[in-house]
Amino acid sequence: MRLLLIFALLTVFLQSCTDCINSNAPRYEVNRDISSFTVLQSNTLKLYIDLYQGKEQDLIVKGTENALINLQTSVTSDILTIENTACKESPTKLFSDVYIDEALQTIILENNEQLNAQTDISLNDLSFILSNTASATIEKLNVSSLTATAHDNASLQLGSGKSARVSNLTFNNNATCNAAGFITDTLYCTISDSSIVTIGVSQYIKANIQGDAKLYYRGNPTIVSESGSSSIIKID
């Protein structure tokens, strides 16, 4: 398959034994026969990717020799898992770089896992499932449809200058979304339990705001409020 012109770099910071790490170790490269996707940058023990296509394609992993020995990839029901199997109890971080050539569909992060993407990401559809203080930061995202579910102090941050045609957000139990510079044409959202969402909207908002939750928006959209209209607040 033809590689995309723009690659995203995934740095998977995976836990490992102290003796598995050598900052001066040479870098190695291996090919893995796993369905491909556009990758990001992650600080996590395990990264789950719901594959955009189930076809087998090339995935390139770069890291130290020991890192590659212990880095496992698998596909189950079109979900790609990248996991380090060595000494997970150690807090030491292990670096591995992954390059892929296609589009991902779903990112699942949980239990303090962190993802940070700084390159341009252009996709048709992208979903986030974030829980238990997990966080995802995407600096440059341009999608047709964005779906995000976050709870239990999870957070999503989207950089400025990019957009989505439709966004569906469900945030509860103190989850946050900081996307003031991100513009979506249409926003459907359910926000509850002191969660806070900040986002730019150009055309239409349909919102269900419950409890102490807040929706802060930029732009001049038409607003339909199912509940909590006083908690829908325009910002400059």
Short mmCIF file of C-alpha atoms in Angstrom, two decimals:
data_model
loop_
_atom_site.label_atom_id
_atom_site.label_comp_id
_atom_site.label_asym_id
_atom_site.label_seq_id
_atom_site.Cartn_x
_atom_site.Cartn_y
_atom_site.Cartn_z
CA MET A 1 0.00 0.00 0.00
CA ARG A 2 1.23 3.44 -0.87
CA LEU A 3 2.55 5.27 2.16
CA LEU A 4 0.82 8.49 3.11
CA LEU A 5 2.75 11.65 2.40
CA ILE A 6 2.47 12.77 5.99
CA PHE A 7 3.52 10.33 8.70
CA ALA A 8 2.63 10.61 12.35
CA LEU A 9 5.25 9.41 14.79
CA LEU A 10 4.21 7.18 17.64
CA THR A 11 6.60 7.05 20.56
CA VAL A 12 5.35 4.36 22.86
CA PHE A 13 6.88 4.88 26.28
CA LEU A 14 6.48 1.37 27.68
CA GLN A 15 7.48 0.19 31.14
CA SER A 16 10.43 -2.18 31.36
CA CYS A 17 13.09 -3.55 33.70
CA THR A 18 15.97 -1.26 34.49
CA ASP A 19 18.39 -3.75 32.91
CA CYS A 20 16.38 -3.60 29.67
CA ILE A 21 17.32 0.06 29.19
CA ASN A 22 20.56 1.35 27.72
CA SER A 23 20.47 4.94 26.51
CA ASN A 24 23.57 4.31 24.40
CA ALA A 25 22.23 1.15 22.79
CA PRO A 26 22.03 1.10 18.98
CA ARG A 27 18.70 1.47 17.23
CA TYR A 28 17.19 -1.46 15.39
CA GLU A 29 14.30 -1.79 12.97
CA VAL A 30 11.94 -4.70 12.41
CA ASN A 31 8.87 -5.16 10.23
CA ARG A 32 5.71 -6.58 11.74
CA ASP A 33 2.84 -7.95 9.70
CA ILE A 34 0.05 -5.97 11.33
CA SER A 35 -2.77 -3.96 9.79
CA SER A 36 -1.65 -0.38 9.34
CA PHE A 37 -2.87 2.90 10.79
CA THR A 38 -1.71 6.48 11.24
CA VAL A 39 0.04 6.75 14.56
CA LEU A 40 0.55 9.30 17.19
CA GLN A 41 2.72 9.55 20.27
CA SER A 42 1.89 7.72 23.46
CA ASN A 43 3.10 7.47 27.03
CA THR A 44 1.49 4.21 27.99
CA LEU A 45 2.09 0.62 28.98
CA LYS A 46 -0.38 -0.68 26.43
CA LEU A 47 -1.99 1.03 23.43
CA TYR A 48 -5.15 -0.30 21.82
CA ILE A 49 -6.02 0.75 18.27
CA ASP A 50 -9.29 -0.21 16.58
CA LEU A 51 -8.11 -0.75 13.02
CA TYR A 52 -9.61 1.22 10.17
CA GLN A 53 -9.15 -1.83 7.95
CA GLY A 54 -8.54 -5.42 8.91
CA LYS A 55 -6.12 -6.12 6.08
CA GLU A 56 -2.56 -7.13 6.89
CA GLN A 57 -0.11 -4.35 6.10
CA ASP A 58 3.36 -3.32 7.10
CA LEU A 59 4.13 -1.89 10.53
CA ILE A 60 7.67 -0.77 11.36
CA VAL A 61 8.89 -0.71 14.96
CA LYS A 62 12.17 0.97 15.93
CA GLY A 63 13.88 0.68 19.28
CA THR A 64 16.72 -0.93 21.19
CA GLU A 65 17.32 -4.62 20.58
CA ASN A 66 15.88 -5.60 23.96
CA ALA A 67 12.93 -3.30 23.44
CA LEU A 68 12.01 -5.05 20.21
CA ILE A 69 12.33 -8.47 21.81
CA ASN A 70 9.80 -7.53 24.49
CA LEU A 71 7.48 -5.40 22.37
CA GLN A 72 4.49 -7.45 21.26
CA THR A 73 1.83 -6.58 18.69
CA SER A 74 -1.39 -8.48 18.11
CA VAL A 75 -4.72 -8.09 16.35
CA THR A 76 -7.96 -9.36 17.89
CA SER A 77 -11.30 -8.50 16.29
CA ASP A 78 -9.67 -5.65 14.36
CA ILE A 79 -8.11 -4.17 17.50
CA LEU A 80 -4.34 -3.73 17.39
CA THR A 81 -2.56 -3.97 20.73
CA ILE A 82 1.02 -2.71 21.18
CA GLU A 83 2.39 -3.92 24.52
CA ASN A 84 5.69 -4.31 26.31
CA THR A 85 5.86 -7.67 28.06
CA ALA A 86 9.04 -7.16 30.11
CA CYS A 87 8.94 -6.40 33.85
CA LYS A 88 5.82 -4.29 33.94
CA GLU A 89 6.20 -3.56 37.64
CA SER A 90 9.22 -1.32 37.01
CA PRO A 91 8.54 2.43 36.60
CA THR A 92 11.40 2.73 34.11
CA LYS A 93 10.29 3.96 30.68
CA LEU A 94 11.24 2.31 27.42
CA PHE A 95 11.24 4.09 24.05
CA SER A 96 10.00 2.53 20.83
CA ASP A 97 9.05 4.31 17.62
CA VAL A 98 6.30 2.98 15.38
CA TYR A 99 5.60 4.14 11.82
CA ILE A 100 2.44 3.11 9.98
CA ASP A 101 0.85 4.05 6.67
CA GLU A 102 -2.95 4.01 7.08
CA ALA A 103 -5.75 5.54 9.16
CA LEU A 104 -6.73 4.59 12.69
CA GLN A 105 -10.33 4.64 13.85
CA THR A 106 -10.43 4.38 17.63
CA ILE A 107 -7.97 5.19 20.41
CA ILE A 108 -8.57 3.69 23.86
CA LEU A 109 -6.58 5.09 26.79
CA GLU A 110 -7.08 4.31 30.46
CA ASN A 111 -5.41 4.30 33.88
CA ASN A 112 -3.15 7.37 33.53
CA GLU A 113 -2.08 6.53 29.97
CA GLN A 114 -1.05 9.59 27.94
CA LEU A 115 -1.02 10.21 24.23
CA ASN A 116 0.60 13.25 22.57
CA ALA A 117 0.44 13.77 18.79
CA GLN A 118 2.19 16.80 17.29
CA THR A 119 2.06 16.03 13.57
CA ASP A 120 -0.85 16.64 11.19
CA ILE A 121 -3.54 13.96 11.54
CA SER A 122 -6.14 13.93 8.74
CA LEU A 123 -8.78 11.19 8.90
CA ASN A 124 -12.39 10.54 7.99
CA ASP A 125 -13.52 9.29 11.40
CA LEU A 126 -11.79 9.17 14.76
CA SER A 127 -13.05 8.07 18.17
CA PHE A 128 -11.50 8.49 21.60
CA ILE A 129 -12.43 6.39 24.64
CA LEU A 130 -10.69 7.87 27.68
CA SER A 131 -11.03 6.84 31.32
CA ASN A 132 -9.39 6.92 34.73
CA THR A 133 -7.24 10.07 34.35
CA ALA A 134 -6.02 9.11 30.87
CA SER A 135 -5.24 12.04 28.58
CA ALA A 136 -4.88 12.63 24.85
CA THR A 137 -3.38 15.74 23.24
CA ILE A 138 -3.71 16.13 19.46
CA GLU A 139 -2.06 19.29 18.16
CA LYS A 140 -3.28 19.18 14.54
CA LEU A 141 -6.41 17.14 13.89
CA ASN A 142 -8.61 17.42 10.81
CA VAL A 143 -11.48 14.89 10.61
CA SER A 144 -14.95 14.56 9.14
CA SER A 145 -16.41 12.99 12.28
CA LEU A 146 -15.01 13.13 15.81
CA THR A 147 -16.43 11.04 18.65
CA ALA A 148 -15.08 11.23 22.19
CA THR A 149 -16.20 9.53 25.39
CA ALA A 150 -14.37 10.47 28.58
CA HIS A 151 -14.97 9.88 32.27
CA ASP A 152 -13.27 9.69 35.66
CA ASN A 153 -10.97 12.71 35.30
CA ALA A 154 -9.86 11.85 31.76
CA SER A 155 -8.96 14.73 29.44
CA LEU A 156 -8.85 15.52 25.74
CA GLN A 157 -6.97 18.49 24.30
CA LEU A 158 -7.19 19.54 20.64
CA GLY A 159 -4.94 22.18 19.10
CA SER A 160 -6.02 25.18 17.06
CA GLY A 161 -6.27 25.59 13.33
CA LYS A 162 -7.94 22.25 12.58
CA SER A 163 -11.54 21.10 12.41
CA ALA A 164 -14.29 18.48 12.22
CA ARG A 165 -17.60 18.58 10.41
CA VAL A 166 -19.45 16.75 13.19
CA SER A 167 -18.39 16.12 16.79
CA ASN A 168 -20.13 13.87 19.31
CA LEU A 169 -18.86 14.30 22.88
CA THR A 170 -19.93 12.45 26.03
CA PHE A 171 -18.05 13.62 29.12
CA ASN A 172 -18.87 12.75 32.73
CA ASN A 173 -17.37 12.44 36.20
CA ASN A 174 -14.95 15.38 36.00
CA ALA A 175 -13.69 14.72 32.48
CA THR A 176 -12.45 17.74 30.51
CA CYS A 177 -12.11 18.77 26.88
CA ASN A 178 -9.91 21.75 26.00
CA ALA A 179 -10.45 22.54 22.32
CA ALA A 180 -11.05 26.29 22.25
CA GLY A 181 -9.06 26.71 19.04
CA PHE A 182 -10.55 23.64 17.38
CA ILE A 183 -13.62 24.28 15.18
CA THR A 184 -16.44 21.82 14.59
CA ASP A 185 -19.38 22.68 12.34
CA THR A 186 -21.89 20.70 14.41
CA LEU A 187 -21.61 19.61 18.05
CA TYR A 188 -23.73 17.01 19.82
CA CYS A 189 -22.78 16.68 23.47
CA THR A 190 -23.83 15.20 26.79
CA ILE A 191 -21.84 16.60 29.72
CA SER A 192 -22.41 15.76 33.38
CA ASP A 193 -20.87 15.40 36.85
CA SER A 194 -18.78 18.60 36.90
CA SER A 195 -17.17 17.85 33.55
CA ILE A 196 -16.10 20.82 31.41
CA VAL A 197 -15.95 21.05 27.63
CA THR A 198 -14.48 24.03 25.76
CA ILE A 199 -14.71 24.00 21.97
CA GLY A 200 -15.26 26.17 18.91
CA VAL A 201 -18.53 25.61 17.03
CA SER A 202 -19.47 27.34 13.79
CA GLN A 203 -23.03 26.23 13.00
CA TYR A 204 -25.06 24.13 15.44
CA ILE A 205 -25.01 22.84 19.03
CA LYS A 206 -27.35 20.28 20.56
CA ALA A 207 -26.44 19.92 24.21
CA ASN A 208 -27.57 18.03 27.30
CA ILE A 209 -25.81 19.57 30.30
CA GLN A 210 -26.41 17.98 33.70
CA GLY A 211 -25.39 18.80 37.26
CA ASP A 212 -22.47 21.20 37.61
CA ALA A 213 -21.10 20.46 34.15
CA LYS A 214 -20.27 23.33 31.77
CA LEU A 215 -20.03 23.82 28.02
CA TYR A 216 -17.93 26.79 26.88
CA TYR A 217 -18.07 27.55 23.18
CA ARG A 218 -16.59 29.97 20.65
CA GLY A 219 -18.45 31.08 17.55
CA ASN A 220 -22.07 31.95 16.73
CA PRO A 221 -23.91 28.64 16.33
CA THR A 222 -27.60 27.88 16.66
CA ILE A 223 -28.11 26.25 20.07
CA VAL A 224 -30.67 23.61 21.05
CA SER A 225 -30.52 22.78 24.75
CA GLU A 226 -32.18 19.65 26.11
CA SER A 227 -31.21 20.68 29.65
CA GLY A 228 -28.81 22.98 31.45
CA SER A 229 -29.10 25.95 29.10
CA SER A 230 -27.61 28.26 31.74
CA SER A 231 -24.47 26.11 31.70
CA ILE A 232 -23.86 26.74 27.99
CA ILE A 233 -21.55 29.74 27.98
CA LYS A 234 -20.13 31.75 25.09
CA ILE A 235 -16.50 32.82 25.32
CA ASP A 236 -14.43 35.18 23.18
#
